[in-house]
mmCIF file of C-alpha atoms and ligand atoms in Angstrom:
data_model
loop_
_atom_site.group_PDB
_atom_site.id
_atom_site.type_symbol
_atom_site.label_atom_id
_atom_site.label_comp_id
_atom_site.label_asym_id
_atom_site.label_seq_id
_atom_site.Cartn_x
_atom_site.Cartn_y
_atom_site.Cartn_z
ATOM 1 C CA MET A 1 -36.642 -8.898 16.226
ATOM 2 C CA GLU A 2 -34.941 -12.131 17.148
ATOM 3 C CA TYR A 3 -32.267 -13.500 14.841
ATOM 4 C CA LYS A 4 -29.863 -16.743 14.843
ATOM 5 C CA ILE A 5 -26.321 -15.599 13.932
ATOM 6 C CA SER A 6 -23.539 -18.149 13.356
ATOM 7 C CA LEU A 7 -20.201 -17.000 14.439
ATOM 8 C CA ILE A 8 -16.900 -18.331 12.919
ATOM 9 C CA PRO A 9 -13.956 -17.049 14.885
ATOM 10 C CA GLY A 10 -11.527 -19.194 12.811
ATOM 11 C CA ASP A 11 -7.919 -18.970 12.988
ATOM 12 C CA GLY A 12 -5.131 -16.233 13.779
ATOM 13 C CA ILE A 13 -6.507 -12.931 14.691
ATOM 14 C CA GLY A 14 -10.081 -14.294 13.857
ATOM 15 C CA PRO A 15 -11.274 -14.835 17.415
ATOM 16 C CA GLU A 16 -9.830 -11.361 18.435
ATOM 17 C CA ILE A 17 -11.817 -9.451 15.711
ATOM 18 C CA VAL A 18 -14.721 -11.466 15.830
ATOM 19 C CA GLY A 19 -15.183 -10.897 19.546
ATOM 20 C CA GLU A 20 -15.138 -7.109 18.964
ATOM 21 C CA ALA A 21 -17.722 -7.385 16.162
ATOM 22 C CA LYS A 22 -19.954 -9.416 18.927
ATOM 23 C CA LYS A 23 -19.542 -6.550 21.240
ATOM 24 C CA ILE A 24 -21.008 -4.211 18.598
ATOM 25 C CA LEU A 25 -23.772 -6.667 17.729
ATOM 26 C CA ASP A 26 -24.626 -6.902 21.509
ATOM 27 C CA LYS A 27 -24.767 -2.963 21.848
ATOM 28 C CA VAL A 28 -27.076 -2.911 18.652
ATOM 29 C CA CYS A 29 -29.413 -5.337 20.576
ATOM 30 C CA GLU A 30 -29.119 -3.327 23.522
ATOM 31 C CA LYS A 31 -29.840 -0.161 21.946
ATOM 32 C CA TYR A 32 -32.544 -1.108 19.355
ATOM 33 C CA GLY A 33 -34.192 -3.791 21.095
ATOM 34 C CA HIS A 34 -33.245 -7.033 19.241
ATOM 35 C CA THR A 35 -32.061 -10.347 20.162
ATOM 36 C CA PHE A 36 -29.239 -12.074 18.544
ATOM 37 C CA ASN A 37 -28.717 -15.721 19.437
ATOM 38 C CA TYR A 38 -25.319 -16.690 18.599
ATOM 39 C CA GLU A 39 -24.039 -20.029 17.979
ATOM 40 C CA GLU A 40 -20.166 -20.659 17.302
ATOM 41 C CA VAL A 41 -19.252 -22.728 14.290
ATOM 42 C CA LEU A 42 -15.718 -24.112 13.818
ATOM 43 C CA LEU A 43 -13.903 -23.769 10.487
ATOM 44 C CA GLY A 44 -10.475 -23.991 9.066
ATOM 45 C CA GLY A 45 -7.561 -24.659 11.623
ATOM 46 C CA ALA A 46 -9.783 -24.591 14.597
ATOM 47 C CA SER A 47 -11.946 -27.367 13.109
ATOM 48 C CA ILE A 48 -9.059 -29.187 12.168
ATOM 49 C CA ASP A 49 -7.588 -29.204 15.646
ATOM 50 C CA ALA A 50 -11.008 -30.090 17.256
ATOM 51 C CA CYS A 51 -12.525 -32.473 14.522
ATOM 52 C CA GLY A 52 -9.546 -33.757 12.239
ATOM 53 C CA VAL A 53 -11.091 -31.951 9.084
ATOM 54 C CA PRO A 54 -11.520 -28.372 8.194
ATOM 55 C CA LEU A 55 -15.382 -28.334 7.996
ATOM 56 C CA THR A 56 -17.937 -30.777 9.564
ATOM 57 C CA GLN A 57 -21.576 -31.524 8.377
ATOM 58 C CA GLU A 58 -22.506 -30.250 11.841
ATOM 59 C CA ALA A 59 -20.914 -27.170 10.988
ATOM 60 C CA ILE A 60 -22.669 -26.751 7.930
ATOM 61 C CA ASP A 61 -26.106 -27.638 9.349
ATOM 62 C CA THR A 62 -25.697 -25.043 12.045
ATOM 63 C CA ALA A 63 -24.780 -22.202 9.578
ATOM 64 C CA LYS A 64 -27.679 -23.284 7.332
ATOM 65 C CA SER A 65 -30.123 -22.816 9.961
ATOM 66 C CA SER A 66 -29.108 -19.404 11.036
ATOM 67 C CA ASP A 67 -30.185 -16.102 9.322
ATOM 68 C CA ALA A 68 -26.499 -15.223 8.685
ATOM 69 C CA VAL A 69 -22.866 -16.021 9.408
ATOM 70 C CA LEU A 70 -20.320 -13.620 10.525
ATOM 71 C CA MET A 71 -16.691 -14.867 10.188
ATOM 72 C CA GLY A 72 -13.310 -13.663 11.105
ATOM 73 C CA SER A 73 -10.490 -15.505 9.178
ATOM 74 C CA ILE A 74 -9.201 -18.832 8.747
ATOM 75 C CA GLY A 75 -5.495 -20.329 7.982
ATOM 76 C CA GLY A 76 -2.030 -20.051 9.608
ATOM 77 C CA ASP A 77 1.500 -19.768 8.620
ATOM 78 C CA ALA A 78 1.999 -22.141 5.700
ATOM 79 C CA LYS A 79 5.823 -22.597 6.628
ATOM 80 C CA THR A 80 5.250 -23.446 10.294
ATOM 81 C CA SER A 81 1.665 -24.610 10.887
ATOM 82 C CA PRO A 82 1.164 -28.390 11.298
ATOM 83 C CA TRP A 83 -2.090 -27.757 9.343
ATOM 84 C CA TYR A 84 -0.066 -27.468 5.957
ATOM 85 C CA LYS A 85 1.670 -30.849 6.396
ATOM 86 C CA LEU A 86 -1.941 -32.316 5.689
ATOM 87 C CA GLU A 87 -2.930 -33.082 2.137
ATOM 88 C CA PRO A 88 -4.455 -30.221 0.227
ATOM 89 C CA SER A 89 -8.132 -31.360 0.636
ATOM 90 C CA LYS A 90 -7.812 -31.340 4.410
ATOM 91 C CA ARG A 91 -6.053 -27.906 4.825
ATOM 92 C CA PRO A 92 -8.109 -24.845 6.275
ATOM 93 C CA GLU A 93 -8.531 -23.081 2.968
ATOM 94 C CA ALA A 94 -10.310 -26.166 1.695
ATOM 95 C CA GLY A 95 -12.995 -25.793 4.646
ATOM 96 C CA LEU A 96 -13.447 -22.020 3.341
ATOM 97 C CA LEU A 97 -14.105 -23.363 -0.127
ATOM 98 C CA ALA A 98 -16.378 -26.133 0.886
ATOM 99 C CA ILE A 99 -18.569 -24.053 3.087
ATOM 100 C CA ARG A 100 -18.918 -21.344 0.317
ATOM 101 C CA LYS A 101 -20.116 -24.278 -1.998
ATOM 102 C CA ALA A 102 -22.417 -26.065 0.646
ATOM 103 C CA LEU A 103 -24.062 -22.657 1.410
ATOM 104 C CA ASN A 104 -24.150 -21.799 -2.464
ATOM 105 C CA LEU A 105 -22.647 -18.285 -1.914
ATOM 106 C CA PHE A 106 -21.838 -17.489 -5.320
ATOM 107 C CA ALA A 107 -21.727 -13.665 -5.086
ATOM 108 C CA ASN A 108 -18.805 -12.304 -3.267
ATOM 109 C CA LEU A 109 -19.037 -8.564 -2.832
ATOM 110 C CA ARG A 110 -15.794 -6.534 -1.890
ATOM 111 C CA PRO A 111 -16.013 -3.000 -1.490
ATOM 112 C CA ALA A 112 -12.610 -1.083 -2.107
ATOM 113 C CA TYR A 113 -12.757 2.658 -1.123
ATOM 114 C CA LEU A 114 -10.699 5.371 0.078
ATOM 115 C CA TYR A 115 -11.347 6.745 3.424
ATOM 116 C CA ASN A 116 -11.148 10.589 3.560
ATOM 117 C CA GLU A 117 -9.513 10.187 7.134
ATOM 118 C CA LEU A 118 -6.965 7.671 5.728
ATOM 119 C CA LYS A 119 -5.862 9.315 2.557
ATOM 120 C CA GLY A 120 -2.453 9.441 3.866
ATOM 121 C CA ALA A 121 -2.175 5.570 3.977
ATOM 122 C CA CYS A 122 -2.928 5.145 0.394
ATOM 123 C CA PRO A 123 0.096 4.157 -1.327
ATOM 124 C CA LEU A 124 -0.682 6.055 -4.705
ATOM 125 C CA LYS A 125 0.510 9.568 -5.554
ATOM 126 C CA GLU A 126 -1.972 12.425 -5.199
ATOM 127 C CA GLU A 127 -2.504 13.096 -8.686
ATOM 128 C CA VAL A 128 -3.433 9.436 -9.385
ATOM 129 C CA ILE A 129 -5.756 9.500 -6.252
ATOM 130 C CA GLY A 130 -7.566 12.572 -7.770
ATOM 131 C CA ASP A 131 -11.036 12.713 -5.986
ATOM 132 C CA GLY A 132 -10.685 9.212 -4.575
ATOM 133 C CA PHE A 133 -12.178 6.197 -5.510
ATOM 134 C CA ASP A 134 -15.178 3.652 -4.230
ATOM 135 C CA MET A 135 -15.525 0.472 -6.089
ATOM 136 C CA ILE A 136 -16.891 -2.758 -5.351
ATOM 137 C CA ILE A 137 -15.551 -6.036 -6.665
ATOM 138 C CA VAL A 138 -18.209 -8.646 -7.574
ATOM 139 C CA ARG A 139 -16.572 -12.069 -7.721
ATOM 140 C CA GLU A 140 -17.998 -15.242 -8.700
ATOM 141 C CA LEU A 141 -17.147 -17.447 -5.805
ATOM 142 C CA THR A 142 -18.298 -21.037 -6.424
ATOM 143 C CA GLY A 143 -17.271 -21.791 -9.946
ATOM 144 C CA GLY A 144 -14.203 -21.577 -12.108
ATOM 145 C CA LEU A 145 -10.724 -22.846 -11.480
ATOM 146 C CA TYR A 146 -10.985 -23.303 -7.757
ATOM 147 C CA PHE A 147 -13.847 -25.733 -8.045
ATOM 148 C CA GLY A 148 -12.881 -27.596 -11.361
ATOM 149 C CA GLU A 149 -11.368 -31.034 -11.574
ATOM 150 C CA ARG A 150 -7.885 -31.148 -10.640
ATOM 151 C CA LYS A 151 -5.085 -33.771 -10.334
ATOM 152 C CA THR A 152 -1.392 -34.233 -10.310
ATOM 153 C CA VAL A 153 -0.064 -37.442 -12.306
ATOM 154 C CA GLU A 154 3.031 -38.581 -13.390
ATOM 155 C CA GLU A 155 3.489 -39.282 -17.259
ATOM 156 C CA ASN A 156 6.786 -41.218 -18.408
ATOM 157 C CA GLY A 157 8.482 -39.973 -15.332
ATOM 158 C CA VAL A 158 7.418 -36.402 -15.738
ATOM 159 C CA ARG A 159 5.198 -34.920 -13.068
ATOM 160 C CA LYS A 160 2.037 -33.096 -14.512
ATOM 161 C CA ALA A 161 -0.737 -31.054 -12.601
ATOM 162 C CA ILE A 162 -4.079 -30.036 -14.278
ATOM 163 C CA ASP A 163 -6.627 -27.637 -13.104
ATOM 164 C CA THR A 164 -9.860 -27.109 -15.042
ATOM 165 C CA LEU A 165 -11.442 -23.871 -15.423
ATOM 166 C CA THR A 166 -15.410 -24.311 -16.247
ATOM 167 C CA TYR A 167 -18.475 -21.751 -16.408
ATOM 168 C CA ASP A 168 -21.871 -22.436 -17.514
ATOM 169 C CA GLU A 169 -24.184 -19.911 -18.821
ATOM 170 C CA LYS A 170 -26.341 -19.910 -15.653
ATOM 171 C CA GLU A 171 -23.404 -19.568 -13.282
ATOM 172 C CA ILE A 172 -22.553 -16.553 -15.297
ATOM 173 C CA ARG A 173 -25.748 -15.003 -15.754
ATOM 174 C CA ARG A 174 -26.478 -15.048 -11.939
ATOM 175 C CA ILE A 175 -23.532 -13.157 -10.949
ATOM 176 C CA ALA A 176 -23.846 -10.777 -13.910
ATOM 177 C CA VAL A 177 -27.384 -10.159 -12.565
ATOM 178 C CA LYS A 178 -26.018 -9.264 -9.102
ATOM 179 C CA ALA A 179 -23.563 -6.955 -10.358
ATOM 180 C CA PHE A 180 -26.016 -5.002 -12.534
ATOM 181 C CA GLU A 181 -28.436 -4.791 -9.758
ATOM 182 C CA ILE A 182 -25.732 -3.396 -7.495
ATOM 183 C CA ALA A 183 -24.686 -1.028 -10.252
ATOM 184 C CA ASP A 184 -28.040 0.241 -10.419
ATOM 185 C CA LYS A 185 -27.941 1.557 -6.851
ATOM 186 C CA ARG A 186 -24.377 3.115 -7.260
ATOM 187 C CA LYS A 187 -22.819 4.841 -10.309
ATOM 188 C CA LYS A 188 -24.588 2.825 -13.017
ATOM 189 C CA LYS A 189 -21.285 1.376 -14.477
ATOM 190 C CA VAL A 190 -20.001 -2.315 -14.717
ATOM 191 C CA THR A 191 -16.611 -3.238 -15.937
ATOM 192 C CA SER A 192 -16.703 -6.953 -16.575
ATOM 193 C CA VAL A 193 -13.159 -8.287 -16.381
ATOM 194 C CA ASP A 194 -12.021 -11.396 -18.337
ATOM 195 C CA LYS A 195 -9.416 -12.804 -20.565
ATOM 196 C CA ALA A 196 -11.487 -12.913 -23.624
ATOM 197 C CA ASN A 197 -8.373 -12.896 -26.113
ATOM 198 C CA VAL A 198 -7.310 -16.303 -24.861
ATOM 199 C CA LEU A 199 -9.928 -18.116 -22.857
ATOM 200 C CA ASP A 200 -13.092 -19.734 -23.895
ATOM 201 C CA SER A 201 -14.761 -19.345 -20.515
ATOM 202 C CA SER A 202 -14.103 -15.730 -20.813
ATOM 203 C CA ARG A 203 -15.616 -15.533 -24.344
ATOM 204 C CA LEU A 204 -18.720 -17.056 -22.998
ATOM 205 C CA TRP A 205 -18.577 -14.921 -20.021
ATOM 206 C CA ARG A 206 -18.425 -11.745 -22.146
ATOM 207 C CA LYS A 207 -21.516 -12.986 -24.165
ATOM 208 C CA VAL A 208 -23.671 -13.738 -21.183
ATOM 209 C CA VAL A 209 -22.751 -10.427 -19.559
ATOM 210 C CA GLU A 210 -23.764 -8.793 -22.769
ATOM 211 C CA GLU A 211 -27.172 -10.534 -22.606
ATOM 212 C CA VAL A 212 -27.768 -9.460 -19.073
ATOM 213 C CA ALA A 213 -26.912 -5.935 -19.892
ATOM 214 C CA ALA A 214 -29.463 -5.694 -22.354
ATOM 215 C CA ASP A 215 -32.055 -5.810 -19.530
ATOM 216 C CA TYR A 216 -30.405 -2.701 -17.876
ATOM 217 C CA PRO A 217 -30.236 -0.100 -20.450
ATOM 218 C CA ASP A 218 -29.311 2.675 -17.984
ATOM 219 C CA ILE A 219 -26.168 1.055 -16.891
ATOM 220 C CA THR A 220 -23.066 1.347 -18.938
ATOM 221 C CA LEU A 221 -21.112 -1.791 -19.416
ATOM 222 C CA GLU A 222 -17.447 -2.063 -20.604
ATOM 223 C CA HIS A 223 -15.382 -5.094 -21.092
ATOM 224 C CA MET A 224 -11.728 -5.077 -19.600
ATOM 225 C CA LEU A 225 -9.045 -7.723 -19.996
ATOM 226 C CA VAL A 226 -7.876 -8.846 -16.663
ATOM 227 C CA ASP A 227 -4.155 -7.962 -17.135
ATOM 228 C CA ASN A 228 -5.170 -4.453 -18.310
ATOM 229 C CA CYS A 229 -7.387 -4.354 -15.123
ATOM 230 C CA ALA A 230 -4.356 -4.789 -12.828
ATOM 231 C CA MET A 231 -2.729 -2.016 -14.291
ATOM 232 C CA GLN A 232 -5.881 0.304 -14.293
ATOM 233 C CA LEU A 233 -6.316 -0.093 -10.914
ATOM 234 C CA VAL A 234 -2.928 1.534 -9.808
ATOM 235 C CA HIS A 235 -3.221 3.899 -12.674
ATOM 236 C CA ASN A 236 -6.805 5.307 -12.591
ATOM 237 C CA PRO A 237 -8.777 3.683 -9.765
ATOM 238 C CA GLY A 238 -11.180 6.366 -10.027
ATOM 239 C CA GLN A 239 -12.680 5.052 -13.276
ATOM 240 C CA PHE A 240 -14.303 2.145 -11.576
ATOM 241 C CA ASP A 241 -17.688 1.374 -9.906
ATOM 242 C CA VAL A 242 -18.655 -2.165 -9.978
ATOM 243 C CA ILE A 243 -15.800 -4.710 -11.263
ATOM 244 C CA LEU A 244 -17.798 -8.072 -12.316
ATOM 245 C CA THR A 245 -15.233 -11.038 -12.574
ATOM 246 C CA GLU A 246 -14.754 -14.668 -12.340
ATOM 247 C CA ASN A 247 -13.531 -16.602 -9.220
ATOM 248 C CA MET A 248 -9.766 -16.516 -9.585
ATOM 249 C CA PHE A 249 -9.512 -12.912 -11.273
ATOM 250 C CA GLY A 250 -11.625 -11.740 -8.581
ATOM 251 C CA ASP A 251 -9.429 -13.114 -5.724
ATOM 252 C CA ILE A 252 -6.433 -11.427 -7.223
ATOM 253 C CA LEU A 253 -7.909 -8.146 -8.022
ATOM 254 C CA SER A 254 -9.527 -7.783 -4.710
ATOM 255 C CA ASP A 255 -6.440 -8.078 -2.891
ATOM 256 C CA GLU A 256 -4.712 -5.544 -5.305
ATOM 257 C CA ALA A 257 -7.810 -3.080 -4.847
ATOM 258 C CA SER A 258 -7.756 -3.155 -1.187
ATOM 259 C CA MET A 259 -4.134 -2.729 -0.826
ATOM 260 C CA VAL A 260 -4.455 0.219 -3.176
ATOM 261 C CA THR A 261 -6.778 1.605 -0.704
ATOM 262 C CA GLY A 262 -3.809 1.387 1.999
ATOM 263 C CA SER A 263 -6.210 0.190 4.679
ATOM 264 C CA ILE A 264 -7.004 -3.397 4.253
ATOM 265 C CA GLY A 265 -7.756 -3.488 7.951
ATOM 266 C CA MET A 266 -10.857 -1.519 7.238
ATOM 267 C CA LEU A 267 -12.634 -3.436 4.088
ATOM 268 C CA SER A 268 -15.465 -5.598 4.547
ATOM 269 C CA SER A 269 -17.117 -8.332 2.454
ATOM 270 C CA ALA A 270 -20.123 -10.327 2.034
ATOM 271 C CA SER A 271 -20.832 -13.761 0.218
ATOM 272 C CA LEU A 272 -24.344 -14.239 -0.792
ATOM 273 C CA ASN A 273 -26.710 -16.811 -2.207
ATOM 274 C CA GLU A 274 -29.862 -16.392 -3.984
ATOM 275 C CA THR A 275 -31.882 -15.438 -0.922
ATOM 276 C CA LYS A 276 -31.100 -12.966 1.958
ATOM 277 C CA PHE A 277 -28.706 -15.465 3.565
ATOM 278 C CA GLY A 278 -24.953 -14.448 3.625
ATOM 279 C CA LEU A 279 -21.454 -15.091 5.253
ATOM 280 C CA TYR A 280 -19.653 -11.983 6.138
ATOM 281 C CA GLU A 281 -16.154 -11.506 6.692
ATOM 282 C CA PRO A 282 -13.257 -9.026 6.439
ATOM 283 C CA SER A 283 -11.391 -8.896 3.139
ATOM 284 C CA HIS A 284 -8.109 -9.361 4.968
ATOM 285 C CA GLY A 285 -6.567 -12.742 6.085
ATOM 286 C CA SER A 286 -5.750 -14.375 9.619
ATOM 287 C CA ALA A 287 -2.529 -12.484 10.064
ATOM 288 C CA PRO A 288 -0.896 -15.210 12.083
ATOM 289 C CA ASP A 289 2.097 -13.193 12.772
ATOM 290 C CA ILE A 290 0.271 -10.701 14.869
ATOM 291 C CA ALA A 291 -2.258 -13.185 16.352
ATOM 292 C CA GLY A 292 -2.807 -12.909 20.145
ATOM 293 C CA LYS A 293 -1.191 -9.641 20.561
ATOM 294 C CA GLY A 294 -4.198 -7.432 20.857
ATOM 295 C CA ILE A 295 -3.336 -5.370 18.190
ATOM 296 C CA ALA A 296 -5.132 -6.412 15.183
ATOM 297 C CA ASN A 297 -7.655 -3.917 13.416
ATOM 298 C CA PRO A 298 -11.132 -5.104 14.256
ATOM 299 C CA ILE A 299 -13.019 -2.404 11.840
ATOM 300 C CA ALA A 300 -13.148 -4.797 8.951
ATOM 301 C CA THR A 301 -15.079 -7.310 10.970
ATOM 302 C CA ILE A 302 -17.037 -4.614 12.597
ATOM 303 C CA LEU A 303 -18.077 -3.347 9.089
ATOM 304 C CA SER A 304 -18.781 -6.825 7.761
ATOM 305 C CA ALA A 305 -21.381 -7.071 10.755
ATOM 306 C CA ALA A 306 -22.931 -3.966 9.569
ATOM 307 C CA MET A 307 -23.161 -5.325 6.037
ATOM 308 C CA MET A 308 -24.819 -8.449 7.726
ATOM 309 C CA LEU A 309 -27.373 -6.233 9.375
ATOM 310 C CA ARG A 310 -28.153 -4.678 6.261
ATOM 311 C CA PHE A 311 -28.224 -7.376 3.595
ATOM 312 C CA SER A 312 -29.472 -10.402 5.613
ATOM 313 C CA LEU A 313 -31.327 -8.886 8.516
ATOM 314 C CA ASP A 314 -32.953 -5.852 6.921
ATOM 315 C CA LEU A 315 -31.782 -3.379 9.778
ATOM 316 C CA ASP A 316 -30.815 -0.499 7.925
ATOM 317 C CA LYS A 317 -30.637 2.157 10.342
ATOM 318 C CA GLU A 318 -28.667 -0.349 12.768
ATOM 319 C CA ALA A 319 -26.216 -0.872 9.960
ATOM 320 C CA ASP A 320 -26.178 2.914 9.693
ATOM 321 C CA ALA A 321 -25.527 3.446 13.257
ATOM 322 C CA VAL A 322 -22.580 1.060 13.052
ATOM 323 C CA GLU A 323 -20.782 2.640 10.060
ATOM 324 C CA ALA A 324 -21.395 6.250 11.709
ATOM 325 C CA ALA A 325 -19.800 5.019 14.861
ATOM 326 C CA VAL A 326 -16.751 3.774 12.922
ATOM 327 C CA GLN A 327 -16.427 6.907 11.026
ATOM 328 C CA GLN A 328 -16.771 8.994 14.304
ATOM 329 C CA VAL A 329 -13.902 7.100 15.888
ATOM 330 C CA LEU A 330 -11.979 7.623 12.870
ATOM 331 C CA LYS A 331 -12.711 11.613 12.976
ATOM 332 C CA GLU A 332 -11.546 11.670 16.596
ATOM 333 C CA GLY A 333 -8.202 10.364 15.569
ATOM 334 C CA TYR A 334 -8.178 6.610 17.028
ATOM 335 C CA ARG A 335 -6.197 4.421 14.913
ATOM 336 C CA THR A 336 -5.030 0.653 15.223
ATOM 337 C CA VAL A 337 -1.263 0.219 14.328
ATOM 338 C CA ASP A 338 -1.721 -0.727 10.683
ATOM 339 C CA ILE A 339 -3.717 2.532 9.988
ATOM 340 C CA MET A 340 -1.510 4.757 12.500
ATOM 341 C CA SER A 341 0.123 8.206 11.235
ATOM 342 C CA GLU A 342 1.389 11.223 13.131
ATOM 343 C CA GLY A 343 -0.586 12.990 15.514
ATOM 344 C CA MET A 344 -3.197 10.144 15.869
ATOM 345 C CA LYS A 345 -3.826 8.116 18.797
ATOM 346 C CA GLN A 346 -2.852 4.587 18.865
ATOM 347 C CA VAL A 347 -5.129 1.960 20.258
ATOM 348 C CA GLY A 348 -5.421 -1.787 20.530
ATOM 349 C CA THR A 349 -8.244 -4.339 19.218
ATOM 350 C CA LYS A 350 -10.135 -4.277 22.473
ATOM 351 C CA GLU A 351 -9.967 -0.464 22.804
ATOM 352 C CA MET A 352 -10.961 0.076 19.298
ATOM 353 C CA GLY A 353 -14.033 -2.364 19.798
ATOM 354 C CA ASP A 354 -15.092 -0.207 22.964
ATOM 355 C CA LEU A 355 -14.659 3.101 21.531
ATOM 356 C CA ILE A 356 -16.915 1.992 18.539
ATOM 357 C CA ALA A 357 -19.514 0.458 20.746
ATOM 358 C CA GLU A 358 -19.774 3.683 22.999
ATOM 359 C CA ARG A 359 -20.565 5.613 19.820
ATOM 360 C CA ILE A 360 -23.687 3.411 18.938
HETATM 361 C C1 LIG B 401 -10.073 -15.131 -0.173
HETATM 362 C C2 LIG B 401 -9.101 -16.177 -0.005
HETATM 363 C C3 LIG B 401 -9.428 -17.421 -0.158
HETATM 364 C C4 LIG B 401 -9.724 -17.368 -1.703
HETATM 365 C C5 LIG B 401 -8.617 -18.642 0.111
HETATM 366 C C6 LIG B 401 -8.295 -18.632 1.563
HETATM 367 C C7 LIG B 401 -9.180 -20.066 -0.280
HETATM 368 O O1 LIG B 401 -7.794 -15.769 -0.632
HETATM 369 O O2 LIG B 401 -11.325 -15.310 0.364
HETATM 370 O O3 LIG B 401 -9.761 -14.280 -0.987
HETATM 371 O O4 LIG B 401 -9.132 -17.763 -2.530
HETATM 372 O O5 LIG B 401 -10.919 -17.442 -2.110
HETATM 373 MG MG1 LIG B 402 -7.972 -14.104 -1.570
#
């Protein structure tokens, strides 16, 4: 089969890790007889440097015309990078938010699970880890606080800033449906996270999620307040299957969940619209402190490419092969520095990519 894939290397370690993911995709093409036509898309700081803005219409059009988008990471060091001297709407992150909106990527899936091979990297005590954990956070990605009206004003000499958090029932319903569909293929439990003891948007969220749940009688629904959820993630992570939540809560909880696994360099993510189209990126950021050093872990991006094969291109056995190759390399004891432990063999970004490609 022939597919068109947009590649967004982005900033920081982005170009290095996307380079390795492309190596893997090329190997998949060779082995399974596919053709992937790549087109590079600028986003974030790279786009600011080349075009003066973090996202251009041309970039949106290219992404839209492809079957899927694979991204590295965007953004730089807020203290030192000139990108952060620009007004907020022209900074790298604004480009990421804008492309999510332009492509209608309302469903962000962020799996967080404990790798058996990497148990030692998990910061939790053994009795808390128990039999391990395997959850997926389903984060609403194009609504809520990050997209509401905002402004900063001065009233009677006092500075004041306003952000608005809005959700309508359609936005809640479509993300809830995604969460239930995913739970249906997993352990059949949805934990919907909100702040319904305070926020109107959360009270509507809860009602709509309950309406959706009525169509999925086999799935257990529970509601959890976000502050409690933050605690439960470190107290008893094994209780979660699918966590369904709004944009900002999902942003925060997904960072917490990935850190709890001890291997943030391993976790992939997908951002999907109503069709098969999606943007795939690692759950971690651009790590400007280690950019260009050849030591970044490319596995999260490689696993994101596997998710892309599965969800957007329907290439299940190819996705399985990539995931199995990653597992194999870990079993053989190869580690990048972020997941290194005693007795293992430390390798750099490129070697890790080569090792995985060889095993496909
Ligand atoms: C993420 C990031 C982004 C977000 C930033 C860079 C705008 O933190 O993907 O989680 O908050 O969505
Ligand atoms: Mg985040």
